Every structure is written in C-alpha cells, then in structure tokens.
Tab-separated table of N, CA and C in Angstrom:
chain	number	residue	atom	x	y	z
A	1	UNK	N	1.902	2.964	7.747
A	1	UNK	CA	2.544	3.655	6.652
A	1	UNK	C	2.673	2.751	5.432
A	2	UNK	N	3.448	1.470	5.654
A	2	UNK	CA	3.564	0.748	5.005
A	2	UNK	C	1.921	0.277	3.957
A	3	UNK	N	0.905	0.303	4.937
A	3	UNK	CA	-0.854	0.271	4.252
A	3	UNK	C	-0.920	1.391	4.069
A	4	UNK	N	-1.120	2.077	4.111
A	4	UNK	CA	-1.388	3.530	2.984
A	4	UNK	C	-0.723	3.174	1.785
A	5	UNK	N	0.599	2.841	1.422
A	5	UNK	CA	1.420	2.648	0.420
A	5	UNK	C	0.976	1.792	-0.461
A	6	UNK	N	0.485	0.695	0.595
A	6	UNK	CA	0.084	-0.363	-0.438
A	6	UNK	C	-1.469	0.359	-1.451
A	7	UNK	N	-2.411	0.738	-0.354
A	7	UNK	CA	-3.720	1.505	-0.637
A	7	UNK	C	-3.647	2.305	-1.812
A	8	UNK	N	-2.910	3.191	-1.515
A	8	UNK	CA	-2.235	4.155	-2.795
A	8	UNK	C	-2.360	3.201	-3.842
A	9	UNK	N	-1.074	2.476	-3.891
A	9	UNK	CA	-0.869	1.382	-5.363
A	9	UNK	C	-1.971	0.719	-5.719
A	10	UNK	N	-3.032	0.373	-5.056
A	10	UNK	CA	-4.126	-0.186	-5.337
A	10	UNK	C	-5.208	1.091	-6.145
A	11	UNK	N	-5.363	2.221	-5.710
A	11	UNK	CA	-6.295	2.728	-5.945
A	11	UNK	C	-5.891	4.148	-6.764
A	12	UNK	N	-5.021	3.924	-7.121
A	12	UNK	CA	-4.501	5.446	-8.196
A	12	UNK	C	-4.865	4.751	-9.397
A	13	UNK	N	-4.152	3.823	-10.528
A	13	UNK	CA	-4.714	3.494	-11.484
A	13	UNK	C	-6.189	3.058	-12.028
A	14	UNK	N	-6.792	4.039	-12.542
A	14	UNK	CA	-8.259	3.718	-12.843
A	14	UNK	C	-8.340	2.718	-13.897
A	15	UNK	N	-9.776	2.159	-13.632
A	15	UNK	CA	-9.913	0.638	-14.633
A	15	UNK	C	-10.982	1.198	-15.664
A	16	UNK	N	-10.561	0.558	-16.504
A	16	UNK	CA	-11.337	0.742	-17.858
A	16	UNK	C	-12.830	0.507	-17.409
A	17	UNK	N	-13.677	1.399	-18.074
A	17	UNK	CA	-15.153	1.561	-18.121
A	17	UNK	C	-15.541	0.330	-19.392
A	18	UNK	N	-16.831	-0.754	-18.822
A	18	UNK	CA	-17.307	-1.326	-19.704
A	18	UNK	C	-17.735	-0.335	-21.192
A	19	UNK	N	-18.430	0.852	-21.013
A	19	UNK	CA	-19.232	2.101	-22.059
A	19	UNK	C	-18.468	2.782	-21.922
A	20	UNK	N	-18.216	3.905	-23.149
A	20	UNK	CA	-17.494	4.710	-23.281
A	20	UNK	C	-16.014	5.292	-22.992
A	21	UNK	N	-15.644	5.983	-22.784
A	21	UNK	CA	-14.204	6.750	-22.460
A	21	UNK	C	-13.622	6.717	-20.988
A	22	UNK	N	-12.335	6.235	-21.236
A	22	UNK	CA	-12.130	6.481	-19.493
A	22	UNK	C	-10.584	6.961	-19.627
A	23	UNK	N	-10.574	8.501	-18.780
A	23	UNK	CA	-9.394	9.034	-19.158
A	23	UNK	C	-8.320	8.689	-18.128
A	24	UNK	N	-6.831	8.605	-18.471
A	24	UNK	CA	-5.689	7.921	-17.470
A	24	UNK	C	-5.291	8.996	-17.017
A	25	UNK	N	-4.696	8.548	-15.786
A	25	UNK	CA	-4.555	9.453	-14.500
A	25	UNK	C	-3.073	9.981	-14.909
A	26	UNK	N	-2.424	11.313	-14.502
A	26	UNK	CA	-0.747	11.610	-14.547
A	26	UNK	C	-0.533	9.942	-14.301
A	27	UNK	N	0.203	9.410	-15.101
A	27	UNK	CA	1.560	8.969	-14.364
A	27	UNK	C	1.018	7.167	-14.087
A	28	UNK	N	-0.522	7.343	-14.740
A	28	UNK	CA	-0.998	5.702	-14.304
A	28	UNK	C	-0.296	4.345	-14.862
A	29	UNK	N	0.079	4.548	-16.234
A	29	UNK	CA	0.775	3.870	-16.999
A	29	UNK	C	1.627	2.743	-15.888
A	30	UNK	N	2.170	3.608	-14.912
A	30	UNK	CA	3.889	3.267	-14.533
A	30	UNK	C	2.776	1.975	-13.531
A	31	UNK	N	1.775	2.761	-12.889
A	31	UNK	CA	1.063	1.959	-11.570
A	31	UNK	C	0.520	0.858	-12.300
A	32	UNK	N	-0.100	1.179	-13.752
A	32	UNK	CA	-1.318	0.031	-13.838
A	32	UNK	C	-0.079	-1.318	-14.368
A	33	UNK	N	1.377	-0.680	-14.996
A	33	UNK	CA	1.885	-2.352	-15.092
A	33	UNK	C	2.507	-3.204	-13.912
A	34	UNK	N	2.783	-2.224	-12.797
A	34	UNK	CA	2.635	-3.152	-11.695
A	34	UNK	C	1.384	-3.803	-10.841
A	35	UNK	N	0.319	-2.793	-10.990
A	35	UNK	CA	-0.720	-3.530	-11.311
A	35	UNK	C	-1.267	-4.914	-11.712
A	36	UNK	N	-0.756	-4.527	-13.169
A	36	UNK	CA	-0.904	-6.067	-13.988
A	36	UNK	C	-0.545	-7.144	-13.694
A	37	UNK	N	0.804	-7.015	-12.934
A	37	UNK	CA	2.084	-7.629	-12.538
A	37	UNK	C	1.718	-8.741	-11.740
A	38	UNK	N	0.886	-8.258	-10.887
A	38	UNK	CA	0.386	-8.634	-9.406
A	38	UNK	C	-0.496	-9.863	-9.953
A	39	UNK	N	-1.382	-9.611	-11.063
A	39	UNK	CA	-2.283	-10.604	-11.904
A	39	UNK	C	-3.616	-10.333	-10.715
A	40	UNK	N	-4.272	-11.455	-10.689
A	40	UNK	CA	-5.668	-11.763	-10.012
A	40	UNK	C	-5.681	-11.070	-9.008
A	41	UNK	N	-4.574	-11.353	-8.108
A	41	UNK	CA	-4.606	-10.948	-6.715
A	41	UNK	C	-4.562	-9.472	-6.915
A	42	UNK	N	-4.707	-8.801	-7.640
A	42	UNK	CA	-5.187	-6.800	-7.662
A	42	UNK	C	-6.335	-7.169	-8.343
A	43	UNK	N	-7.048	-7.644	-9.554
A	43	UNK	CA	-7.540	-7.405	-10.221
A	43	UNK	C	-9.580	-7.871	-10.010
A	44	UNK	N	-9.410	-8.987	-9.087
A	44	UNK	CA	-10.396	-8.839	-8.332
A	44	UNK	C	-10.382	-8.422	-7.190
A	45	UNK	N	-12.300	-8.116	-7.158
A	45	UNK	CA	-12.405	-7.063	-6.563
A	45	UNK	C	-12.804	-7.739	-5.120
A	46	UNK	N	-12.930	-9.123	-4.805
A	46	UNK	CA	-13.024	-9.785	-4.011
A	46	UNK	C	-12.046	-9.516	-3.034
A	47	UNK	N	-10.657	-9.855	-3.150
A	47	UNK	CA	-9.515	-9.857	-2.820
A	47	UNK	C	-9.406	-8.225	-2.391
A	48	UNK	N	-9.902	-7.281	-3.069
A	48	UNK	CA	-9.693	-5.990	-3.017
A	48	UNK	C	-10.338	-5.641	-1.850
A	49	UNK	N	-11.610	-6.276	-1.676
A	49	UNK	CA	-12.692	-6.132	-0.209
A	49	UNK	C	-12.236	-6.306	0.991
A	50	UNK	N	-11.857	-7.837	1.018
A	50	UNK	CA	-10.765	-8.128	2.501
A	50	UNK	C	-9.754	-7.872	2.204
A	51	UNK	N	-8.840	-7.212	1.299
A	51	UNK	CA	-7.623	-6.735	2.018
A	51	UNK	C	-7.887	-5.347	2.176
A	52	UNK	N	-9.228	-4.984	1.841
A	52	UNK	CA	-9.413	-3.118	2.763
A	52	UNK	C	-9.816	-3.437	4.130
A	53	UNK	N	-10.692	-4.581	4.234
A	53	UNK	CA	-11.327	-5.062	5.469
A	53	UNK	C	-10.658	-5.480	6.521
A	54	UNK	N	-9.190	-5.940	6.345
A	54	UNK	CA	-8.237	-6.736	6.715
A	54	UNK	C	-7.460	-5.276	7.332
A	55	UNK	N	-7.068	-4.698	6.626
A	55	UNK	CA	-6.377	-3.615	6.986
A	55	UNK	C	-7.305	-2.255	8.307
A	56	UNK	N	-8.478	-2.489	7.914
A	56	UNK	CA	-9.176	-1.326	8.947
A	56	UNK	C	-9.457	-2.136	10.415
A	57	UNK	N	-9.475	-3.425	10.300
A	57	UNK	CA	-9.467	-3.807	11.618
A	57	UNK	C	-7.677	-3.085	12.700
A	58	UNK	N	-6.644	-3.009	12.452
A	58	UNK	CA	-6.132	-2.953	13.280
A	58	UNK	C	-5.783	-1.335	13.798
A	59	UNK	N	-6.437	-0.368	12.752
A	59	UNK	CA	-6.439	0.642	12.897
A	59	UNK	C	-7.677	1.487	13.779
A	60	UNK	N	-8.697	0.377	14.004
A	60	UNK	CA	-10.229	0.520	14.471
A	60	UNK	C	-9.832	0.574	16.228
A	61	UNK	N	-8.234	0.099	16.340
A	61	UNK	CA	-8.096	0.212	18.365
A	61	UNK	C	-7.462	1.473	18.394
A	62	UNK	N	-7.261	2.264	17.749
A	62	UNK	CA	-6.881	3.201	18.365
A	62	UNK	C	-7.636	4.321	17.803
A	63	UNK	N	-7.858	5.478	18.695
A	63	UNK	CA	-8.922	6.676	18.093
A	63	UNK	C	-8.859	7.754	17.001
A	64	UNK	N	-7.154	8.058	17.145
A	64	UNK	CA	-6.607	8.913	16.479
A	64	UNK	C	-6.749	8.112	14.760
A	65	UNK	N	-7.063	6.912	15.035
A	65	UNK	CA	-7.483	6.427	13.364
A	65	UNK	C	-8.386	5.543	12.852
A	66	UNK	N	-9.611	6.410	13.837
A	66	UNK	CA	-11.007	5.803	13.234
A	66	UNK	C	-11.287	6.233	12.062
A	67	UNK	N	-11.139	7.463	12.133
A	67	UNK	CA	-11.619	7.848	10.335
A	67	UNK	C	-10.649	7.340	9.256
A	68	UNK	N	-9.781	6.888	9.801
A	68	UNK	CA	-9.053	5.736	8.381
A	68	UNK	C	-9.569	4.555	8.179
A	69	UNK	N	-10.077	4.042	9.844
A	69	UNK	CA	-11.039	2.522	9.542
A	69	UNK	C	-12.517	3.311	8.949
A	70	UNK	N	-13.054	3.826	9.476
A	70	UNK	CA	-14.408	3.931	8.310
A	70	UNK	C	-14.073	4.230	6.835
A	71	UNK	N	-13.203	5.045	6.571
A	71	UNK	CA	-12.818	4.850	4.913
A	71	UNK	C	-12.877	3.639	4.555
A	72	UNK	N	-11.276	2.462	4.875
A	72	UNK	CA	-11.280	1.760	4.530
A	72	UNK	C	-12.709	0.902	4.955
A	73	UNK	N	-13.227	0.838	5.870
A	73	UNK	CA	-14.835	-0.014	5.676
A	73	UNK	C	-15.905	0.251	4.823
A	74	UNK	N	-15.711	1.564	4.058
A	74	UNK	CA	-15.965	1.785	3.519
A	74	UNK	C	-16.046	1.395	1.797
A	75	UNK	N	-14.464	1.749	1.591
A	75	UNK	CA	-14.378	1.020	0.506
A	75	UNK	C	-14.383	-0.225	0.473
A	76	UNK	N	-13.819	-1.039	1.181
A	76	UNK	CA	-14.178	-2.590	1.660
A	76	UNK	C	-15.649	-2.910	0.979
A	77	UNK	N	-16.528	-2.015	1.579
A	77	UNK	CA	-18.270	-2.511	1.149
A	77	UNK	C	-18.823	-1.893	-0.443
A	78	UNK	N	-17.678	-0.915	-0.694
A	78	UNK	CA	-18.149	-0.835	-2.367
A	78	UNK	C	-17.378	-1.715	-2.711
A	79	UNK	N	-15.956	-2.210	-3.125
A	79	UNK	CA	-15.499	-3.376	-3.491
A	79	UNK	C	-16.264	-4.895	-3.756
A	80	UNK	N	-17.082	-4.758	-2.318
A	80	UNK	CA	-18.089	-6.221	-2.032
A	80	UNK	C	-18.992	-5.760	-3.140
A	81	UNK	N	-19.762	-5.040	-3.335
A	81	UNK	CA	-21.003	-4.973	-3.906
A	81	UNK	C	-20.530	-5.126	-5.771
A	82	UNK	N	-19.478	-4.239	-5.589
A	82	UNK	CA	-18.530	-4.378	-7.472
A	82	UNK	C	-18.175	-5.600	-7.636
A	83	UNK	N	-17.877	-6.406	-6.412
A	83	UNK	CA	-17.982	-7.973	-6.535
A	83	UNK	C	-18.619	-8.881	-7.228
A	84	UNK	N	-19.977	-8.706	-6.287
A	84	UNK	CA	-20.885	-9.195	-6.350
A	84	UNK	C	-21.630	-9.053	-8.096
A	85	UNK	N	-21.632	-7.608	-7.906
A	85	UNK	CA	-22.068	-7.537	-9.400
A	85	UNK	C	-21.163	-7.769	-10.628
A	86	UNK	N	-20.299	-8.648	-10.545
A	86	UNK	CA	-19.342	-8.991	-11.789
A	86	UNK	C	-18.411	-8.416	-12.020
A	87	UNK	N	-18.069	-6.833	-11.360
A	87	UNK	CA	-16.944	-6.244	-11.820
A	87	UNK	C	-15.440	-6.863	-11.575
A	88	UNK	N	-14.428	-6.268	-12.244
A	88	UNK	CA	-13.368	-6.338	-11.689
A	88	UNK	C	-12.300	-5.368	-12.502
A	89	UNK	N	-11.246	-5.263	-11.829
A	89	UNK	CA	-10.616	-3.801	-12.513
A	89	UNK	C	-9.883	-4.596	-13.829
A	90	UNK	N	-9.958	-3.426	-14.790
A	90	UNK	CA	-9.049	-3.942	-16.204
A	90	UNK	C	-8.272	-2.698	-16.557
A	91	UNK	N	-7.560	-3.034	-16.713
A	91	UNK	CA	-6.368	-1.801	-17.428
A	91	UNK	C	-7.014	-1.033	-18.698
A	92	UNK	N	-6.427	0.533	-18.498
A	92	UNK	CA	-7.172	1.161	-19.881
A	92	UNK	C	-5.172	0.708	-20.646
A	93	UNK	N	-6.147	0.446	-21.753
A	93	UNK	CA	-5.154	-0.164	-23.288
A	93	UNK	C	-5.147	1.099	-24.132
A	94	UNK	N	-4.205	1.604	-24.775
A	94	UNK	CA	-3.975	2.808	-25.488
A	94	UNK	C	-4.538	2.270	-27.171
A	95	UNK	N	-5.379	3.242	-27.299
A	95	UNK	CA	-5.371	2.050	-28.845
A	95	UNK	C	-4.323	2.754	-29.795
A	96	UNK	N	-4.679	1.730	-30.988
A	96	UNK	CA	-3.578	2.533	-31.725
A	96	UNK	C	-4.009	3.779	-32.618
A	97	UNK	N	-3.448	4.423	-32.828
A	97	UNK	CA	-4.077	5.683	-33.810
A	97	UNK	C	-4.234	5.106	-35.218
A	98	UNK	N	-5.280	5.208	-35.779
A	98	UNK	CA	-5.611	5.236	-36.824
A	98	UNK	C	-5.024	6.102	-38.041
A	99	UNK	N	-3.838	5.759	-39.131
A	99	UNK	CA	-3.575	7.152	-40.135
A	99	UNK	C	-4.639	7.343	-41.204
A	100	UNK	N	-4.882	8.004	-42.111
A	100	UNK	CA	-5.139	8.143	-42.520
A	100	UNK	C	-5.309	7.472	-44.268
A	101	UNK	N	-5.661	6.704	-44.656
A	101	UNK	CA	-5.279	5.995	-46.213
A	101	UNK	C	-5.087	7.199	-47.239
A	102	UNK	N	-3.766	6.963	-47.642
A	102	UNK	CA	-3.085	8.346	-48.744
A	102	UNK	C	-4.311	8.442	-49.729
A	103	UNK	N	-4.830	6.782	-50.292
A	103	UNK	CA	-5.318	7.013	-51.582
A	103	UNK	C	-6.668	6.621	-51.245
A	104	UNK	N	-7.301	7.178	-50.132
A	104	UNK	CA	-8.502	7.237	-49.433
A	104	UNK	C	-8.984	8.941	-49.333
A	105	UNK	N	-7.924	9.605	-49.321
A	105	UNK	CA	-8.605	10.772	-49.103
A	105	UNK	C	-7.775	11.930	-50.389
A	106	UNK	N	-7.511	11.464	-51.664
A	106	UNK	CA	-7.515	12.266	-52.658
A	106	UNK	C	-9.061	11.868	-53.668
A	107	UNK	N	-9.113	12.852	-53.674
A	107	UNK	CA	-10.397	13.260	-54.286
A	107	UNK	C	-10.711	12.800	-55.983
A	108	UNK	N	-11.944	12.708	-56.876
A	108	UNK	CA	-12.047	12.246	-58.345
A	108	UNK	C	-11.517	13.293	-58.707
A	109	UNK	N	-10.966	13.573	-59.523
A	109	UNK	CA	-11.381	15.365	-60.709
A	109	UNK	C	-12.859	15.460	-61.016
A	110	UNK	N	-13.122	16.052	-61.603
A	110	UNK	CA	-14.367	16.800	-62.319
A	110	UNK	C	-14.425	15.893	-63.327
A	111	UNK	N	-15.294	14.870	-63.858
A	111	UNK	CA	-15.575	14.407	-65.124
A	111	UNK	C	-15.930	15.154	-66.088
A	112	UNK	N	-16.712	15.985	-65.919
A	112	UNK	CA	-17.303	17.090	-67.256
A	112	UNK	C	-16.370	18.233	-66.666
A	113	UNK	N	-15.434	18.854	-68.045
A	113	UNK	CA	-14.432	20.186	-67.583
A	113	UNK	C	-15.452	21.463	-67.842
C-alpha cells in the first residue's frame, strides 16, 4: 500500500517535453513541488528504474500480484532506456503571460485627410 503511494507520487506529475507543449495534469502543481523537493533522487530516471525494479521483486512471490510485478518491470525497463538516452523528468514552469504594450497597439491616423 504504502508502494503504490509512493508510485502514485512518482508518476502523476508529467515532465516537461524537450518540443513543444505539455499540458498539466488536475492538481499537478501540488505533486510536482514535492517532486522538486525530493531533488535528484525523483528526477533521474536512473533512480526511477531500480526503485520500480526494487519494488516488483517482492510482489513477484505471491500470485495474486504478478500483474503489479510485470507493470512495475515494466516501467522499470522504460525508465532504463529514458536513462540511457539522456532523459530525465523536469517540471512544466508556467510562463508568464505576456500583456500587451498600450503604445504598441494604438494605431497612426491617416496622414492625408
């Protein structure tokens, strides 16, 4: 129970996309600053591998929760490979809104009336 909980906190806040747009989940805000909190130890994806890997071994002796160890072995081996290839999770950052410049968007008059 207690690993599901943790699992959860690990994997609800989505990480910013290198390209383009990445939209935040209900409610991610609250997860991704404990998230942050945690520093390295959430944020690579190394660490992210064996502690899925770590966790499906003790669930792999009993039957009623094999299909929780193949998940987690699962994600365990995409983690490794997001590893491997350089990733690691980053927080989506809100940017700031841009206003508008007052004396950017009034217009010339007409030179010739």
């Amino acid at each position: 129970s207690a690993a599901g909980v943790l699992v959860c906190l690990l994997e609800y806040p989505r990480s910013r996309r290198k390209k383009g747009s990445t939209m935040e989940r209900c409610g991610q805000k609250y997860l991704t600053a404990v998230v942050k909190l945690l520093g390295p130890l959430t944020r690579n994806y190394y660490i992210r591998a064996i502690l899925h890997a770590a966790l499906a071994v003790p669930a792999g002796f009993l039957l009623s929760t094999i299909l929780g160890t193949v998940c987690l072995g699962i994600a365990s081996g995409i983690y490794l490979l997001a590893a491997v290839r350089g990733e690691e999770w980053r927080p989506i950052e809100q940017k700031p809104r841009e206003r508008p410049q007052v004396g950017g968007t009034i217009k010339q008059p007409p030179s010739n009336p």
